[in-house]
Structures are given as structure tokens and as C-alpha cells.
PDB file of C-alpha atoms in Angstrom:
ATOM      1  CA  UNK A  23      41.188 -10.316 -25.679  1.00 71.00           C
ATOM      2  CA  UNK A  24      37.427 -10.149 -25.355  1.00 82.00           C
ATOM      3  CA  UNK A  25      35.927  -7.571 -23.180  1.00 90.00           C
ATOM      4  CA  UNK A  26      32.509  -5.951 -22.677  1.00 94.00           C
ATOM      5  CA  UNK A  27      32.870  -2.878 -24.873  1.00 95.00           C
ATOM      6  CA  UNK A  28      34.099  -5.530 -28.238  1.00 95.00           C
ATOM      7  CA  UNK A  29      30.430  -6.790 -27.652  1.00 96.00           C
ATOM      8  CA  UNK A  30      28.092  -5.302 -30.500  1.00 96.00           C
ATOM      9  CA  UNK A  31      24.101  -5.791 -30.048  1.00 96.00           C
ATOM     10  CA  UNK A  32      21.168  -5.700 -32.204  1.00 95.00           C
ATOM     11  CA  UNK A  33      23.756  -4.071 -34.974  1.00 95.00           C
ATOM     12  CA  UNK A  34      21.918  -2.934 -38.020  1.00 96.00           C
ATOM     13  CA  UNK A  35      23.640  -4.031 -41.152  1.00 95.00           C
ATOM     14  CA  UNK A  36      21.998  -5.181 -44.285  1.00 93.00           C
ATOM     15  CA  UNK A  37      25.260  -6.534 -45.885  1.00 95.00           C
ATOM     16  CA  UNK A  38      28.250  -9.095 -45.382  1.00 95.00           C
ATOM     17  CA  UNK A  39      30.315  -5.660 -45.996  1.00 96.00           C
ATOM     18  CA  UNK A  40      28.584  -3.572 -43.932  1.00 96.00           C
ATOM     19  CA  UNK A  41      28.440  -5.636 -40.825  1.00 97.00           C
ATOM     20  CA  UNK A  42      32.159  -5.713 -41.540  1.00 97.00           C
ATOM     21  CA  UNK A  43      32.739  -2.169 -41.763  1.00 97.00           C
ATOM     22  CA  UNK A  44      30.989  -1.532 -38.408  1.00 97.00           C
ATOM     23  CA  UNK A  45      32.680  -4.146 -36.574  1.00 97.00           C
ATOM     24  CA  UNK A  46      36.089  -2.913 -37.551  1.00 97.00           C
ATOM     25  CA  UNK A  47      34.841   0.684 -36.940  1.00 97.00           C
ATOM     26  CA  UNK A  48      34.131  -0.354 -33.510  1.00 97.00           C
ATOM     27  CA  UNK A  49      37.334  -1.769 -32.955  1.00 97.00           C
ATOM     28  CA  UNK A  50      39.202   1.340 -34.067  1.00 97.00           C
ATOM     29  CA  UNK A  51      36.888   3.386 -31.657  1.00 96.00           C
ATOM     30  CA  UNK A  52      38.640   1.124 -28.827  1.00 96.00           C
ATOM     31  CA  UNK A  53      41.457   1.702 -29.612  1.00 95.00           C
ATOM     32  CA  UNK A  54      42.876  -1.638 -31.370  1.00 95.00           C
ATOM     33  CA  UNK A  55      42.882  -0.385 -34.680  1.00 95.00           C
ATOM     34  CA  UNK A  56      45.016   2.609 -36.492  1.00 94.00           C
ATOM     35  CA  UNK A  57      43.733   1.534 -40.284  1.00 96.00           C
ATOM     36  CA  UNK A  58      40.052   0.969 -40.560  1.00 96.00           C
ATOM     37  CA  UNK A  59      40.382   0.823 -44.324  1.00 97.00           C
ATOM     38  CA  UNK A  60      43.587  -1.382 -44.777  1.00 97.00           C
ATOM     39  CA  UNK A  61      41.278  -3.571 -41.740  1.00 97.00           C
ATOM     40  CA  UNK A  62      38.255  -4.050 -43.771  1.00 97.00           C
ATOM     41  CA  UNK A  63      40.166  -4.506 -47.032  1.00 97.00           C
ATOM     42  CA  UNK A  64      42.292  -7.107 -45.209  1.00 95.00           C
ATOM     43  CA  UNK A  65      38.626  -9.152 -43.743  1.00 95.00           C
ATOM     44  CA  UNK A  66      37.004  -8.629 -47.177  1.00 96.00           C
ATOM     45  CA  UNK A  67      40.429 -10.349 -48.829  1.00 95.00           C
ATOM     46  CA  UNK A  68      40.246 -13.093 -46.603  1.00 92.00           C
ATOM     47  CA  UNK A  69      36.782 -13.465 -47.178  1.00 92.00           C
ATOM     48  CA  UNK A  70      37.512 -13.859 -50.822  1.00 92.00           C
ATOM     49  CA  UNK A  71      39.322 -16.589 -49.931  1.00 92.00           C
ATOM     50  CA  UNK A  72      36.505 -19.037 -48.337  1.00 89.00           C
ATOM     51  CA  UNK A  73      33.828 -18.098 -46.884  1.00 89.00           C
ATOM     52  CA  UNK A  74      33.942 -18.070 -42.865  1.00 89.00           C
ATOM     53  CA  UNK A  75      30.060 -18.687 -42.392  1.00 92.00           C
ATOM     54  CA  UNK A  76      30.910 -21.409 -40.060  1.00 86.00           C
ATOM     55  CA  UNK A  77      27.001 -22.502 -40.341  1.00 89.00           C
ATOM     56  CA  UNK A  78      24.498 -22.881 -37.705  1.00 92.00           C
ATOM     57  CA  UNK A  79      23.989 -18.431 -38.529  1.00 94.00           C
ATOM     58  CA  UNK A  80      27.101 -18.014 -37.234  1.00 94.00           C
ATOM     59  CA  UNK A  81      30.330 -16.688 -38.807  1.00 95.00           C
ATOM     60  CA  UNK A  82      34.116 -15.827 -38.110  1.00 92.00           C
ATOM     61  CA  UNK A  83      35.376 -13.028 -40.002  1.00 94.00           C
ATOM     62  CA  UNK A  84      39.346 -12.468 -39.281  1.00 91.00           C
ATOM     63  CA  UNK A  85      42.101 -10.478 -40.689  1.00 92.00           C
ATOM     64  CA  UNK A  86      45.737 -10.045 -40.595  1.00 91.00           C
ATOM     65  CA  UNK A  87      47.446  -6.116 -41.114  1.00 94.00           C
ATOM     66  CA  UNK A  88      49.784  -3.636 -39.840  1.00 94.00           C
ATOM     67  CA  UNK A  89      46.188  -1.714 -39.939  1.00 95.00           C
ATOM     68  CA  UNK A  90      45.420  -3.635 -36.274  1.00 95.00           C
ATOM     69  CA  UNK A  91      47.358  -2.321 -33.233  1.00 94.00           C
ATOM     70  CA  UNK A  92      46.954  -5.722 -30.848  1.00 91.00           C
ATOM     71  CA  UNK A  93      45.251  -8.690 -31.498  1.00 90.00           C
ATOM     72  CA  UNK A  94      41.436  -8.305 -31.037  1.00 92.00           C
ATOM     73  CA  UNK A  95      38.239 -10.613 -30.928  1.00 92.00           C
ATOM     74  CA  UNK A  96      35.293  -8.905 -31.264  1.00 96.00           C
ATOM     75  CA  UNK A  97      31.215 -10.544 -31.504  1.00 96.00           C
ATOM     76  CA  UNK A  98      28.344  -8.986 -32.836  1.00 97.00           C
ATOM     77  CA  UNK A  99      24.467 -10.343 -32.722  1.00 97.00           C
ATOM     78  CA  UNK A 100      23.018  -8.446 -36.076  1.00 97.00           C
ATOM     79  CA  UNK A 101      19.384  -6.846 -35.847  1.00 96.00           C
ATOM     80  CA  UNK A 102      18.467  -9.270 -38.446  1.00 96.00           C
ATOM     81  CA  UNK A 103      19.955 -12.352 -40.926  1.00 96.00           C
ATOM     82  CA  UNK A 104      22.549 -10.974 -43.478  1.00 97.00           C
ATOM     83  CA  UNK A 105      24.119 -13.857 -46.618  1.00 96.00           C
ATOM     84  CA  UNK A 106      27.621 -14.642 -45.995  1.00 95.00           C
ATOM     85  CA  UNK A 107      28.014 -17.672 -48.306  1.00 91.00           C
ATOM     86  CA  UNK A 108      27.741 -19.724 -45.261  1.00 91.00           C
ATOM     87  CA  UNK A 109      28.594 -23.822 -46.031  1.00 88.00           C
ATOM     88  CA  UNK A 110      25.035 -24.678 -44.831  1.00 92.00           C
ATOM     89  CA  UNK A 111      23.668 -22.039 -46.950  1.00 93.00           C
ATOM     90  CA  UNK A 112      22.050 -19.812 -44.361  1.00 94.00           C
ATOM     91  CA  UNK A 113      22.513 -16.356 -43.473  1.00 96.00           C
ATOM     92  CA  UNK A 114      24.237 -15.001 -40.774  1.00 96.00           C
ATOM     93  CA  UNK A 115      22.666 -13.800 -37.074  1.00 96.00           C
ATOM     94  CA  UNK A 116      26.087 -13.915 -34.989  1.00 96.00           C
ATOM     95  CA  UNK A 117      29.618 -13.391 -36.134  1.00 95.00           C
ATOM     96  CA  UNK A 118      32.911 -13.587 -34.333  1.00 94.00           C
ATOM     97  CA  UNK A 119      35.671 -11.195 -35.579  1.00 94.00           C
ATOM     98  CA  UNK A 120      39.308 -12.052 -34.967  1.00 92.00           C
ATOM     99  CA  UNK A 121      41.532  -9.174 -36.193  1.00 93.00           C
ATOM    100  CA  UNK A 122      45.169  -9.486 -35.879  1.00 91.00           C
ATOM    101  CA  UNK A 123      48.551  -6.896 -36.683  1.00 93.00           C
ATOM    102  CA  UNK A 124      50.494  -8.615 -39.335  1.00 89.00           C
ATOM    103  CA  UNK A 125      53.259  -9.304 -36.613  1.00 84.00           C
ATOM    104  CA  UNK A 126      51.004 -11.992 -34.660  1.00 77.00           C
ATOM    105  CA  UNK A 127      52.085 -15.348 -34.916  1.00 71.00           C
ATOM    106  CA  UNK A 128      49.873 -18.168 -34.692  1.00 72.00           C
ATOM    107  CA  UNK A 129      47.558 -16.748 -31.629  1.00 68.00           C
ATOM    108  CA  UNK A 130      44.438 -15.822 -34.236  1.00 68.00           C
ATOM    109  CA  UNK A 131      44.377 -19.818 -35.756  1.00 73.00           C
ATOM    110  CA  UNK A 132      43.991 -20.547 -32.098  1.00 79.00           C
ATOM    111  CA  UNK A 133      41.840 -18.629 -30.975  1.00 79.00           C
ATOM    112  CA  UNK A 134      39.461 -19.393 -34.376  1.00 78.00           C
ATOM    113  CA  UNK A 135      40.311 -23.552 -33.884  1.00 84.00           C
ATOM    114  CA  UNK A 136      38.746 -22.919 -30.362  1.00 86.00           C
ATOM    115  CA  UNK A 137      35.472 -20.770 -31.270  1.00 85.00           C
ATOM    116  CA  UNK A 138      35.226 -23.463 -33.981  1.00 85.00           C
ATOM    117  CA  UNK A 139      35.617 -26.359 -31.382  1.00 87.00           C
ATOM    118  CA  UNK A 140      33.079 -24.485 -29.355  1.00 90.00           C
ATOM    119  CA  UNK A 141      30.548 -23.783 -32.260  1.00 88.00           C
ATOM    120  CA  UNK A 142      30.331 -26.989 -32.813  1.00 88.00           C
ATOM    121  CA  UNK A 143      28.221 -27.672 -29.986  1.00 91.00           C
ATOM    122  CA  UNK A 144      24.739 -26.646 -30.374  1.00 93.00           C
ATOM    123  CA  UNK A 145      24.376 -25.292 -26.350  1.00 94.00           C
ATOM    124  CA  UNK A 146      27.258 -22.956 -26.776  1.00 94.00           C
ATOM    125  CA  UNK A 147      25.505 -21.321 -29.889  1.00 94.00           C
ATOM    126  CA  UNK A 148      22.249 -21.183 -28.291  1.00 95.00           C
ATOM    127  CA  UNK A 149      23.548 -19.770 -24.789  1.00 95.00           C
ATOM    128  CA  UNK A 150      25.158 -17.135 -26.853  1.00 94.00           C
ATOM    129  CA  UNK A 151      21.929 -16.503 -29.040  1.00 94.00           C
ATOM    130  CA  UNK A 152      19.457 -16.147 -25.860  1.00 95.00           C
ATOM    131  CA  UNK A 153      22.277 -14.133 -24.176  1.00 94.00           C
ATOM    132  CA  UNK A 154      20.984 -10.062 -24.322  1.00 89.00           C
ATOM    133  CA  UNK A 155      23.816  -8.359 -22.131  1.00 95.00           C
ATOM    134  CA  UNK A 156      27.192  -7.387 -23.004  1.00 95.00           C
ATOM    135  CA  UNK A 157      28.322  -8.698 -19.797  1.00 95.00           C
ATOM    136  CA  UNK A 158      27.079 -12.062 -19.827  1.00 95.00           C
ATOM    137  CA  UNK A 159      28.121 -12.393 -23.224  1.00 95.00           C
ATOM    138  CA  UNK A 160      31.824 -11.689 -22.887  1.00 93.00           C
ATOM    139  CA  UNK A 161      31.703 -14.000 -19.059  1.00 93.00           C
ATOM    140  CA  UNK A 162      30.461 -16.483 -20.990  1.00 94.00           C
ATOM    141  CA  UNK A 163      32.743 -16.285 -24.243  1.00 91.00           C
ATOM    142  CA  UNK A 164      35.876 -15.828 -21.627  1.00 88.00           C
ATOM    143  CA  UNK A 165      34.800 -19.107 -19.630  1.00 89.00           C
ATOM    144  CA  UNK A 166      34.590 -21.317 -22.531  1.00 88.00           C
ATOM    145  CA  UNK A 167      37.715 -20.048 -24.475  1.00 83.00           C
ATOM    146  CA  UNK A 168      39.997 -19.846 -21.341  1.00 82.00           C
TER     147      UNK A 168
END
């Protein structure tokens, strides 16, 4: 679900929205995405929702629409700090996307109860903070979600 092209580095955003918008637009340019607006509309809803600034700068936008083709976890670092409305009140460095067609079951709840099990733990948020390759960022993500 996570390969070396849904990796997104030093991405330039200067808004919650934005960051969203080029995330999904990056997915769609892969392929995994036939609706980039019903997409966004769909992460922004669920944002509405509660917040998914997990804390620690980290957060885990997802979405569920007939706008995704195939379930799709994507991870950007941002250029610099954006507010998310994160529950420790800081802004947000490193997100996790999970974006999911309407049709999907239960596979994006557990693939977010795992990155949340993972975030938890301080090393796995550093490794992926001093990580600067695509490569070792997706080898590492793979290892500790498999």
C-alpha cells in the first residue's frame, strides 16, 4: 500500500487544506485516484469531524469515496509546521494520509490503529523525522506496519 513514489518531501504548503490538496493531487498523479475534488472534500469532511493531529507534529488525514480507485497510504514531511488542531496543540511537520474507495471495508481503521500504535512510540517518530530518502522512508514504514 505504501511505496516510494506515495512518499512526499520537503512539500511546501502553508495550510491544513493545502497540504491536503497536494497530497491527494499526488495520489491521483499515481494513479489511485479518479476524483481529486470529491477526495479532498471527503478528507476535509472527515476532518470536520475531529481533528486527526495525532500530536507529537504528526497527523493522519483519511478519507472514504468512490473518488479513490484502491486503497492508498500516502506520507508527507512538510517544508515547514502547518496548524491542524492537533490534541497537543502543535502544528503539524509529518502527516500520514489513508485514502480509501467507499467500497473498503474495515482495512483503513487498521491500517490507522497501527500507525497510531506505532506513533505512539517516540523512536518510530523520530526515525521517520531524521529519515531524508524516499526509500528509506517507505522500508522503514513497510517494516513496522507489516
Amino acid at each position: 500500500m505504501l511505496e516510494v513514489q506515495n512518499i512526499l518531501l520537503d512539500l511546501h504548503a502553508d495550510s491544513q487544506e493545502r497540504v491536503i490538496r497536494a497530497i491527494v493531487e499526488r495520489a491521483s498523479e499515481i494513479g489511485k485516484i479518479n476524483d481529486i475534488e470529491k477526495t479532498i472534500q471527503a478528507v476535509l469532511d472527515r476532518e470536520q469531524e475531529s481533528t486527526t493531529g495525532f500530536g507529537k507534529g504528526v497527523a493522519i488525514p483519511h478519507g472514504k469515496t468512490d473518488g479513490v480507485k484502491e486503497p492508498v497510504l500516502m506520507f508527507a514531511k512538510l517544508a515547514s509546521a502547518v496548524e491542524w488542531k492537533s490534541l497537543d496543540d502543535q502544528p503539524v511537520d509529518m502527516l500520514f494520509m489513508i485514502l480509501v474507495p467507499d467500497t473498503a471495508q474495515s482495512e483503513h481503521l487498521q491500517i490507522l490503529a497501527k500507525l497510531a500504535r506505532r506513533l505512539m512510540h517516540q523512536d518510530f517518530v523520530d526515525h521517520l523525522r531524521d529519515a531524508n530518502s524516499a526509500e528509506s522512508i517507505t522500508s522503514y514504514i513497510q517494516e513496522q506496519l507489516a
